[in-house]
Tab-separated table of C-alpha atoms in Angstrom:
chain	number	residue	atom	x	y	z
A	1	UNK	CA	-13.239	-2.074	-27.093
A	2	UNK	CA	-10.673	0.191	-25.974
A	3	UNK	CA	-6.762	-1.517	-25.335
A	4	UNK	CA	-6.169	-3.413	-22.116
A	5	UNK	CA	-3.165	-3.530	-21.351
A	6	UNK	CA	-3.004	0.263	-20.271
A	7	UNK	CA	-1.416	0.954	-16.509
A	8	UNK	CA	-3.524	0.751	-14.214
A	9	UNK	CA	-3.868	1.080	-10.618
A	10	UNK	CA	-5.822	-0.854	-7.660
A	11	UNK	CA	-7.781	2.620	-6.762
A	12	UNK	CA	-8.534	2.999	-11.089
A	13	UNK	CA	-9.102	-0.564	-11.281
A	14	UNK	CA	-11.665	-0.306	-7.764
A	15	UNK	CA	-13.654	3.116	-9.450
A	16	UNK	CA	-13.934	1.296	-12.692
A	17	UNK	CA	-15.535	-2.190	-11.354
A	18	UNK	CA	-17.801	-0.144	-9.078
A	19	UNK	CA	-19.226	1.603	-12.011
A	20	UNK	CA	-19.625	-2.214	-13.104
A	21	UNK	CA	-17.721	-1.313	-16.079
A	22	UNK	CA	-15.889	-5.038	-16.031
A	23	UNK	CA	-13.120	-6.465	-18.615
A	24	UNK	CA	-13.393	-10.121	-20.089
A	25	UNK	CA	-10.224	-11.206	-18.083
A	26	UNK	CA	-8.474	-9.717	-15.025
A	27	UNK	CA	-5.106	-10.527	-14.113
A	28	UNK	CA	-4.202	-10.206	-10.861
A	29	UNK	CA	-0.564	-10.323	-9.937
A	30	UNK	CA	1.881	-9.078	-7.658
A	31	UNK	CA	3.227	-9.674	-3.659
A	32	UNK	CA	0.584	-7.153	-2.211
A	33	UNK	CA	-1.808	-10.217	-1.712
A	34	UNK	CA	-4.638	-7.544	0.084
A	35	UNK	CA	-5.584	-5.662	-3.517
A	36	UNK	CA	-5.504	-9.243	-5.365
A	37	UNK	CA	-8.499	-10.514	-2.759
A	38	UNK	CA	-10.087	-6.907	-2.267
A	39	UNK	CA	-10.427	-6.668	-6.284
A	40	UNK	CA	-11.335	-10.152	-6.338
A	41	UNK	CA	-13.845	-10.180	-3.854
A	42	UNK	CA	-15.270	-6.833	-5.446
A	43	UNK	CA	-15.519	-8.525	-8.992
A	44	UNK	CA	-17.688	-10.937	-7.593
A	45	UNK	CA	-19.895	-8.679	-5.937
A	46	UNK	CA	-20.637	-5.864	-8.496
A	47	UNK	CA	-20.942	-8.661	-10.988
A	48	UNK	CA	-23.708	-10.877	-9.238
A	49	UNK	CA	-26.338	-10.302	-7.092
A	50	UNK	CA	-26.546	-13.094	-3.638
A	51	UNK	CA	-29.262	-14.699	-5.744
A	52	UNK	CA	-27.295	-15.455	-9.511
A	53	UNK	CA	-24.102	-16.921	-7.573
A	54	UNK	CA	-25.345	-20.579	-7.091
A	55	UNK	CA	-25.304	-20.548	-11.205
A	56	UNK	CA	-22.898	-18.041	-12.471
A	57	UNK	CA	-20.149	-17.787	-9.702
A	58	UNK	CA	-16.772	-20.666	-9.912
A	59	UNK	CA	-14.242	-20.836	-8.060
A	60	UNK	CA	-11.599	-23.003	-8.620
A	61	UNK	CA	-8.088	-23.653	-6.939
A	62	UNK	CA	-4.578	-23.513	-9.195
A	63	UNK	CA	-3.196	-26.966	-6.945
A	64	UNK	CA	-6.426	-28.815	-8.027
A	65	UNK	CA	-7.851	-27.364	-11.535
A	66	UNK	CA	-7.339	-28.300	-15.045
A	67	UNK	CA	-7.123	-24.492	-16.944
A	68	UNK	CA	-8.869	-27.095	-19.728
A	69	UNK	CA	-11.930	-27.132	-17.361
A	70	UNK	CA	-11.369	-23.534	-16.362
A	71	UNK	CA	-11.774	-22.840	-20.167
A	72	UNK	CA	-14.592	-25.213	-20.670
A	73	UNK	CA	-16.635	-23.453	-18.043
A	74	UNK	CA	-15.351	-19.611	-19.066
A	75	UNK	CA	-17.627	-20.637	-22.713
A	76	UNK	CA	-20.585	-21.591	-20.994
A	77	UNK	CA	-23.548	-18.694	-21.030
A	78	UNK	CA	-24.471	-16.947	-17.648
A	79	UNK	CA	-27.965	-18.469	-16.321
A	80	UNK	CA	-31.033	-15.461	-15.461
A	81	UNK	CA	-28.078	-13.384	-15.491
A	82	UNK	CA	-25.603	-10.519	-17.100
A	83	UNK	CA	-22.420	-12.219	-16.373
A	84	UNK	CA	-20.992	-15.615	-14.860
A	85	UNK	CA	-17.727	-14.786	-13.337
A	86	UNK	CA	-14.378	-17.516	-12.671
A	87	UNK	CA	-12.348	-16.796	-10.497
A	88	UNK	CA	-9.101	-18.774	-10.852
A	89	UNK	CA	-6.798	-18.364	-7.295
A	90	UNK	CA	-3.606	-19.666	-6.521
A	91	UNK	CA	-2.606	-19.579	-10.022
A	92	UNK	CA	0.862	-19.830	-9.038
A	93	UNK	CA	0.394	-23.039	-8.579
A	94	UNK	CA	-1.650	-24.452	-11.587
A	95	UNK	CA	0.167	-27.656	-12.477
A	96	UNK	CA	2.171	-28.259	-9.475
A	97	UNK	CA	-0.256	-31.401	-8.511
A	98	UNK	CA	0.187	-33.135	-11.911
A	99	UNK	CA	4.273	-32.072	-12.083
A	100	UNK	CA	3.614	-30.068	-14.578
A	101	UNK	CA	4.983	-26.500	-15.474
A	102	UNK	CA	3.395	-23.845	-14.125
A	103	UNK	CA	3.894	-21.178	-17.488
A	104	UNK	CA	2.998	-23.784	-19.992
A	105	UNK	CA	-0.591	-24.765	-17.933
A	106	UNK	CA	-1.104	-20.815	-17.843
A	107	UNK	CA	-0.118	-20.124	-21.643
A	108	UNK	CA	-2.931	-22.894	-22.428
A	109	UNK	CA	-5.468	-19.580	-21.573
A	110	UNK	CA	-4.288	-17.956	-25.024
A	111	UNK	CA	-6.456	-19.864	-26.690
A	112	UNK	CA	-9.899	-18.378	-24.188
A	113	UNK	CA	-8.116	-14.958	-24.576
A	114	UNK	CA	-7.790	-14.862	-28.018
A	115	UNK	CA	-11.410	-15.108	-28.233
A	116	UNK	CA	-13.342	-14.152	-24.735
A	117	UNK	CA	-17.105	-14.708	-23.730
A	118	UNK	CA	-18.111	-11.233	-23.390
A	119	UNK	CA	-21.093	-12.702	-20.726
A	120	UNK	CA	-18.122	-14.252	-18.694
A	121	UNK	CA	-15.353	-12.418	-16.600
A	122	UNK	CA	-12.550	-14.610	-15.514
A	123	UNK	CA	-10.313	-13.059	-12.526
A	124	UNK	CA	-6.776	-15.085	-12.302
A	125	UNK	CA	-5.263	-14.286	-8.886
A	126	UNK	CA	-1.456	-14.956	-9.081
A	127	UNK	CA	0.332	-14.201	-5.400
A	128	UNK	CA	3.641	-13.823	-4.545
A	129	UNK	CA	5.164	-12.325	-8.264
A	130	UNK	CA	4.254	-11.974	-12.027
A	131	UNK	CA	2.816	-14.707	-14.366
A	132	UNK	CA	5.467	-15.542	-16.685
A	133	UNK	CA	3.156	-17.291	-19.112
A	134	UNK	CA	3.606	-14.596	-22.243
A	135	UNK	CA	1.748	-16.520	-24.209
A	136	UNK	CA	-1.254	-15.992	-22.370
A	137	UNK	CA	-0.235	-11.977	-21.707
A	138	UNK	CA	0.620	-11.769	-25.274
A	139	UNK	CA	-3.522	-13.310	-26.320
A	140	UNK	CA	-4.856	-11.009	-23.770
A	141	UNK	CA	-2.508	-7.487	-25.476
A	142	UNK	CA	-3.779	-8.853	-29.019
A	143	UNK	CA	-6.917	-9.249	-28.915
A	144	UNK	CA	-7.427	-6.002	-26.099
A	145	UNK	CA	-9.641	-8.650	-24.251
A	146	UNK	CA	-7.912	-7.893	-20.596
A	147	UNK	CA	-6.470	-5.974	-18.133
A	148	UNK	CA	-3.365	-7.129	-15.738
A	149	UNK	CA	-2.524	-5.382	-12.348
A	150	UNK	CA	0.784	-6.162	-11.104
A	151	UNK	CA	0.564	-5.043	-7.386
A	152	UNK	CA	4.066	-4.702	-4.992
A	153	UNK	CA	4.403	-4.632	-1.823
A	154	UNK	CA	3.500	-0.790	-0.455
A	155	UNK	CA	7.006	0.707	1.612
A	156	UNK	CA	7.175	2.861	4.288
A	157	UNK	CA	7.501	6.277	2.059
A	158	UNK	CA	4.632	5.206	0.017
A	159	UNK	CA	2.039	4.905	2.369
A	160	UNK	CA	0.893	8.460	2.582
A	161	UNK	CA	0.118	8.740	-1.084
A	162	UNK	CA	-1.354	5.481	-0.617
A	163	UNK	CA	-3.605	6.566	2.473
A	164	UNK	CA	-4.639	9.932	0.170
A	165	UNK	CA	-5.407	7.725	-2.604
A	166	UNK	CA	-7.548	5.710	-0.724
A	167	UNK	CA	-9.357	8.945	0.870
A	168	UNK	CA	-9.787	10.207	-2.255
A	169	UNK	CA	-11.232	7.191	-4.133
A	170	UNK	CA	-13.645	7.212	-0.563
A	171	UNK	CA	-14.585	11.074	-1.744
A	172	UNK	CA	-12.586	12.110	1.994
A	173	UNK	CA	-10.454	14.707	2.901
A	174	UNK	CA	-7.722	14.118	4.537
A	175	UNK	CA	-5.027	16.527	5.690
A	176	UNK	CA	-0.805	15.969	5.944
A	177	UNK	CA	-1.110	15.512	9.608
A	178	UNK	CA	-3.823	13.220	9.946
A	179	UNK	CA	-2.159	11.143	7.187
A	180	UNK	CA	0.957	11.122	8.987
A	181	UNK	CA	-0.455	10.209	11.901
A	182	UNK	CA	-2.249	6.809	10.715
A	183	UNK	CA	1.063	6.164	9.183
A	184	UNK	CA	3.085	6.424	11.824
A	185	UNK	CA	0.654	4.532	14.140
A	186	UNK	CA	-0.101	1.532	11.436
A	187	UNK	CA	2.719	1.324	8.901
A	188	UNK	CA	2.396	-0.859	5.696
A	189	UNK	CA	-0.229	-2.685	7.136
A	190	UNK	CA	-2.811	-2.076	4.194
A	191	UNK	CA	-5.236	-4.325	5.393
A	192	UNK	CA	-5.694	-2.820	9.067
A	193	UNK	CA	-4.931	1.084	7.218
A	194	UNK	CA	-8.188	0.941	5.143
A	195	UNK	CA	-10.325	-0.721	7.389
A	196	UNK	CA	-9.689	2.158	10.102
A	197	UNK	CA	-10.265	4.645	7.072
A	198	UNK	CA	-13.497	2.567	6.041
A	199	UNK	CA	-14.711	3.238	10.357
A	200	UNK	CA	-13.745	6.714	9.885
A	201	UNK	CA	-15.703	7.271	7.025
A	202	UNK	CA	-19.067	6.255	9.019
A	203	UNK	CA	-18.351	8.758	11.525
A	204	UNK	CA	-16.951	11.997	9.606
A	205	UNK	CA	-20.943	13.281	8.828
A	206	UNK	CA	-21.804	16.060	6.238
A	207	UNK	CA	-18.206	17.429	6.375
A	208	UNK	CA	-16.324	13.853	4.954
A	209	UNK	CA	-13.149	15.436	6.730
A	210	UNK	CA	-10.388	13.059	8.639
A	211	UNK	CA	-9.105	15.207	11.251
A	212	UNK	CA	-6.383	14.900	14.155
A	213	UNK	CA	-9.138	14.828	16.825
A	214	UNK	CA	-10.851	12.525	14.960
A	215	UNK	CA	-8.356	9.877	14.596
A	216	UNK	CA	-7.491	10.378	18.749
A	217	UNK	CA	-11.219	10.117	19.710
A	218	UNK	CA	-11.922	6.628	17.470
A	219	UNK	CA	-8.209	5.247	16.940
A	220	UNK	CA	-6.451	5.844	19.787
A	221	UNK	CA	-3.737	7.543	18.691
A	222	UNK	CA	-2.834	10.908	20.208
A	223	UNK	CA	-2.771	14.101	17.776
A	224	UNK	CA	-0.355	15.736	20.551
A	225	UNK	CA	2.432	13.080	21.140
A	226	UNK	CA	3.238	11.168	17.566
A	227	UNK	CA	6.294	11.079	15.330
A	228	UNK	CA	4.808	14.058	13.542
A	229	UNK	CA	4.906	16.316	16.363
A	230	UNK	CA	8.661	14.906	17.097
A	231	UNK	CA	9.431	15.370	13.845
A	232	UNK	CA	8.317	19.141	14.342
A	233	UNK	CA	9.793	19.455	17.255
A	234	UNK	CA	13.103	18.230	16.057
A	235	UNK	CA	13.076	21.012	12.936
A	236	UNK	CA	12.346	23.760	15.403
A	237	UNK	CA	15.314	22.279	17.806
A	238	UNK	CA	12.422	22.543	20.433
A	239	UNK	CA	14.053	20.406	23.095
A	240	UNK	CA	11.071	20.674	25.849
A	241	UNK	CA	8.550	19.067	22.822
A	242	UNK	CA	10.579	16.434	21.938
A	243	UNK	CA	10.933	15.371	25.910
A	244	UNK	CA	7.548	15.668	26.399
A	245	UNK	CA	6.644	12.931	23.674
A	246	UNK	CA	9.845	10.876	24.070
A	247	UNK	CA	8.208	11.061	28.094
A	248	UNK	CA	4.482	10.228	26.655
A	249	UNK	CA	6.141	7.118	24.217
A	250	UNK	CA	7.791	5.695	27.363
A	251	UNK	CA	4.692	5.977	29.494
A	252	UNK	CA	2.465	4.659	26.105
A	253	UNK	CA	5.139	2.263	25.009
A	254	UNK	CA	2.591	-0.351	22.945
A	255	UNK	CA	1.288	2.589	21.288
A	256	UNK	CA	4.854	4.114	20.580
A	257	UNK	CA	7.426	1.258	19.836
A	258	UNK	CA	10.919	2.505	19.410
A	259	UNK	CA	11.694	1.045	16.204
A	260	UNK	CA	8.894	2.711	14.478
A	261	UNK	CA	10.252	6.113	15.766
A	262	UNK	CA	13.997	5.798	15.170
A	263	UNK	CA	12.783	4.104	11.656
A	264	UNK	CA	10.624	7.681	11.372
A	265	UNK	CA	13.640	9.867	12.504
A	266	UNK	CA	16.082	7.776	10.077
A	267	UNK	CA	14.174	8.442	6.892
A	268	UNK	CA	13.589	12.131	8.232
A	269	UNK	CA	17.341	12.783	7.866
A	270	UNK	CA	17.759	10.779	5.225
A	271	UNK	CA	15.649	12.794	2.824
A	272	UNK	CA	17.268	16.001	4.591
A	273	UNK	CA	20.506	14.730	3.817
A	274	UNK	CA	19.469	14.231	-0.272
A	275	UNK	CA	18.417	17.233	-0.243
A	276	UNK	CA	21.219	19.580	1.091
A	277	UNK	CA	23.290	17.342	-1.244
A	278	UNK	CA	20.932	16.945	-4.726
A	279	UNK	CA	21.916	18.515	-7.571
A	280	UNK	CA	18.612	19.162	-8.940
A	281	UNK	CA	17.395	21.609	-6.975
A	282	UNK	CA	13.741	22.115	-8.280
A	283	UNK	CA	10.719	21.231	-6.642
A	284	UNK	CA	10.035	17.957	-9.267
A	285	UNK	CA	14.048	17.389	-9.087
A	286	UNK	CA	13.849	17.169	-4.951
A	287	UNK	CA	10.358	15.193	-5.268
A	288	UNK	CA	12.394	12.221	-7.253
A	289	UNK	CA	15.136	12.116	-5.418
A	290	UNK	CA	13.119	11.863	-2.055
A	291	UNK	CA	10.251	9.664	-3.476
A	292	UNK	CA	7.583	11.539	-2.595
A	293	UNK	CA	4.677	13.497	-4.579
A	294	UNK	CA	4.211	15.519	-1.400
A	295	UNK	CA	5.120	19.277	-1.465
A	296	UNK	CA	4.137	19.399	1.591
A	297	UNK	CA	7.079	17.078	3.155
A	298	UNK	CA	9.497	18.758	0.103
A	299	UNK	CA	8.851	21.812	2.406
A	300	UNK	CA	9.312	20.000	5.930
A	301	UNK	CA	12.669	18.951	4.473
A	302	UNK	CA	14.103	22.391	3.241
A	303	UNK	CA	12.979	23.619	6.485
A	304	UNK	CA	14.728	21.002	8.277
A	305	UNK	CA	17.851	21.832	5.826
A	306	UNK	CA	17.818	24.895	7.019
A	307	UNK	CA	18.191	24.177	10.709
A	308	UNK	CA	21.032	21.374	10.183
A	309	UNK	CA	24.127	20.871	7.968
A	310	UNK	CA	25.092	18.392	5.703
A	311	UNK	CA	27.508	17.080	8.508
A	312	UNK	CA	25.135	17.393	11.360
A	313	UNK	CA	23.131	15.156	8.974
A	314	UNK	CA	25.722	12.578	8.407
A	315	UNK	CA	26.291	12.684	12.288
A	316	UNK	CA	22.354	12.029	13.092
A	317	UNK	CA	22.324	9.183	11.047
A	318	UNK	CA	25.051	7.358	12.823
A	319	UNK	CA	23.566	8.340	16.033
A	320	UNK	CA	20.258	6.786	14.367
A	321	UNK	CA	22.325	3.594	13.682
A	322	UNK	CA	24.107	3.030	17.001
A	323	UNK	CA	20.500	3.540	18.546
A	324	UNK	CA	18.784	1.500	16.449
A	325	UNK	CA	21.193	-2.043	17.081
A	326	UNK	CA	21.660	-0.272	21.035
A	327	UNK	CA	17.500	-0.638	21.510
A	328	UNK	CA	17.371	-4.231	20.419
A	329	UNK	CA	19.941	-5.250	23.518
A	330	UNK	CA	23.151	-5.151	21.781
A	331	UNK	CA	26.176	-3.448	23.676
A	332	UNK	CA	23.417	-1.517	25.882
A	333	UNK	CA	21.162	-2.718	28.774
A	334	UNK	CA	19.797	0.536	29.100
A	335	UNK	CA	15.725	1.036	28.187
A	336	UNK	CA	14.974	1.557	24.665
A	337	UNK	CA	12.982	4.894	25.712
A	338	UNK	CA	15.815	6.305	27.575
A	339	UNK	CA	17.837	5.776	24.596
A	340	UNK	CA	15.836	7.497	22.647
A	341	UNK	CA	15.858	10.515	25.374
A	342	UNK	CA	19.640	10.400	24.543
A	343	UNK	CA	19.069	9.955	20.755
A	344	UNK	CA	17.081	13.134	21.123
A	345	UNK	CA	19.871	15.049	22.836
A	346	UNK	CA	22.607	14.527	20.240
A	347	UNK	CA	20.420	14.982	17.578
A	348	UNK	CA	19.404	18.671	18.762
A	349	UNK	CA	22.834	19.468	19.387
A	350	UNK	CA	24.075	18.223	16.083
């Protein structure tokens, strides 16, 4: 059996359980609670058909179980089936019931992961951090007999690798724009981001291409007036685009809050601003320092560098910040949107 305690990700972890190639024990850990249940839930179903769960599928509660009973039951055989699968959840709070400490209760599962049922996978879903009980981690590294995922909470600059991931592992294409789009529209929201991708994936056909129009027609969100046309707009100084959708956000404002695109604008110039200033000028050198794995926005960026200086830079971002603390109703009655039309202004004349 190869070692288990390799790095994995959800998207490796996801291909590998759909080709039902399962581990003895999964620990799942982190504050992203959405790829704890979604790998969960997907254990359980690649595992067992509807008809083997009555006999071969536990689940058990950390506030209520004994990890003694958890044990007891991970050594029993499966019945008229391959595997019986425990799922442990809430193991954050194994032992809080009895007053008892959480990392000791856990550590009690070296003595199942020393030696695993090979017929039984056991899933422990720990929310809100990383299990602490190195005992248990330490059983599990030995004897190669699991696999841990710790998974954090997704930021704003992540999502579009995330989205493309997620394509990807769907066997989608999926092009900068459209990304950028259902970023800009959803945000970190992982849960309501892959369930629009999952509806878009029924209707792309033969072709398995996201597209602008695509996303318009069965999202709602246009492919004309979004923060990656403003963000165009803004690099080519194009003062009539940027009104236009600043106009369209105003008249759409549910669809187009202003935090999400002064938030957009900020981290624009942020990156713009690490870049006119990084030392390490190379391609890989400006991809680190702007955390992305995107050429494509390393090339947005330099063109953006191009159009304004490291002071015009500095100056945007204050603008950004006064706007930003102006929108939420402090020092300025004025409506968010026409803020933004001013926002707009000094930023093109920066």
């Amino acid at each position: 059996m190869p070692a288990r305690r390799e790095d994995v990700t959800y998207f490796s972890l996801r291909n590998e359980i759909l080709q039902k190639k399962f581990r003895p024990i999964y620990l799942l850990q982190g504050d992203e609670p959405y790829y704890i249940d979604q790998l969960s839930d997907l254990i359980v179903n690649s595992a067992l058909g509807e008809d083997e769960r009555d006999f071969n599928l536990t689940i058990c509660y950390g506030m209520d179980v004994d990890i003694r009973n958890v044990i007891a039951t991970c050594k029993q055989y499966p019945a008229m089936s391959q595997y019986q699968v425990v799922v442990l959840r809430e193991a954050q709070n194994v032992g809080k019931a009895q007053n008892k400490q959480n990392v000791s209760e856990l550590n009690t599962l070296k003595f199942y992961a020393e030696r695993p049922l090979l017929s039984t996978i056991l899933v422990v879903c720990y929310k809100g951090g990383s299990c602490k009980s190195t005992e248990f981690l330490n059983a599990m590294k030995k004897a190669q007999s699991g696999v841990v995922l710790t998974s954090s909470k997704v930021r704003d600059y992540q999502m579009p690798q995330v989205v493309k991931d997620y394509c990807m592992s769907l066997k989608l294409n999926i092009d900068d724009k459209s990304v950028r789009m259902l970023c800009d529209s959803i945000g970190v929201d992982i849960s309501r981001m892959f369930g629009e991708i999952d509806k878009l994936k029924l209707l792309v056909g033969a072709s398995s291409r996201i597209t602008p129009a695509l996303i318009e027609e069965n999202i709602g969100i246009s492919k004309d007036y979004n923060n990656f046309e403003l963000e165009d707009a803004l690099i080519a100084r194009d003062q009539a685009k940027a009104y236009r959708i600043i106009d369209y956000y105003k008249k759409n404002p549910k669809s187009n809050p202003v935090v999400v695109t002064i938030s957009m604008i900020y981290g624009f110039f942020s990156n713009v601003l690490l870049l006119r200033t990084a030392r390490d000028k190379t391609d890989a050198g400006l991809m680190a320092q702007c955390g992305t794995r995107s050429m494509f926005r390393i090339k947005k960026f330099k063109e953006a560098a191009r159009t304004y200086s490291t002071r015009g830079c500095v100056n945007i971002i204050s603008y950004l910040r006064d706007c930003d603390v102006q929108s939420k109703g402090q020092g300025s009655r004025q409506d968010p949107y026409d803020l933004l039309f001013d926002l707009i202004y000094k930023i093109l004349h920066s």
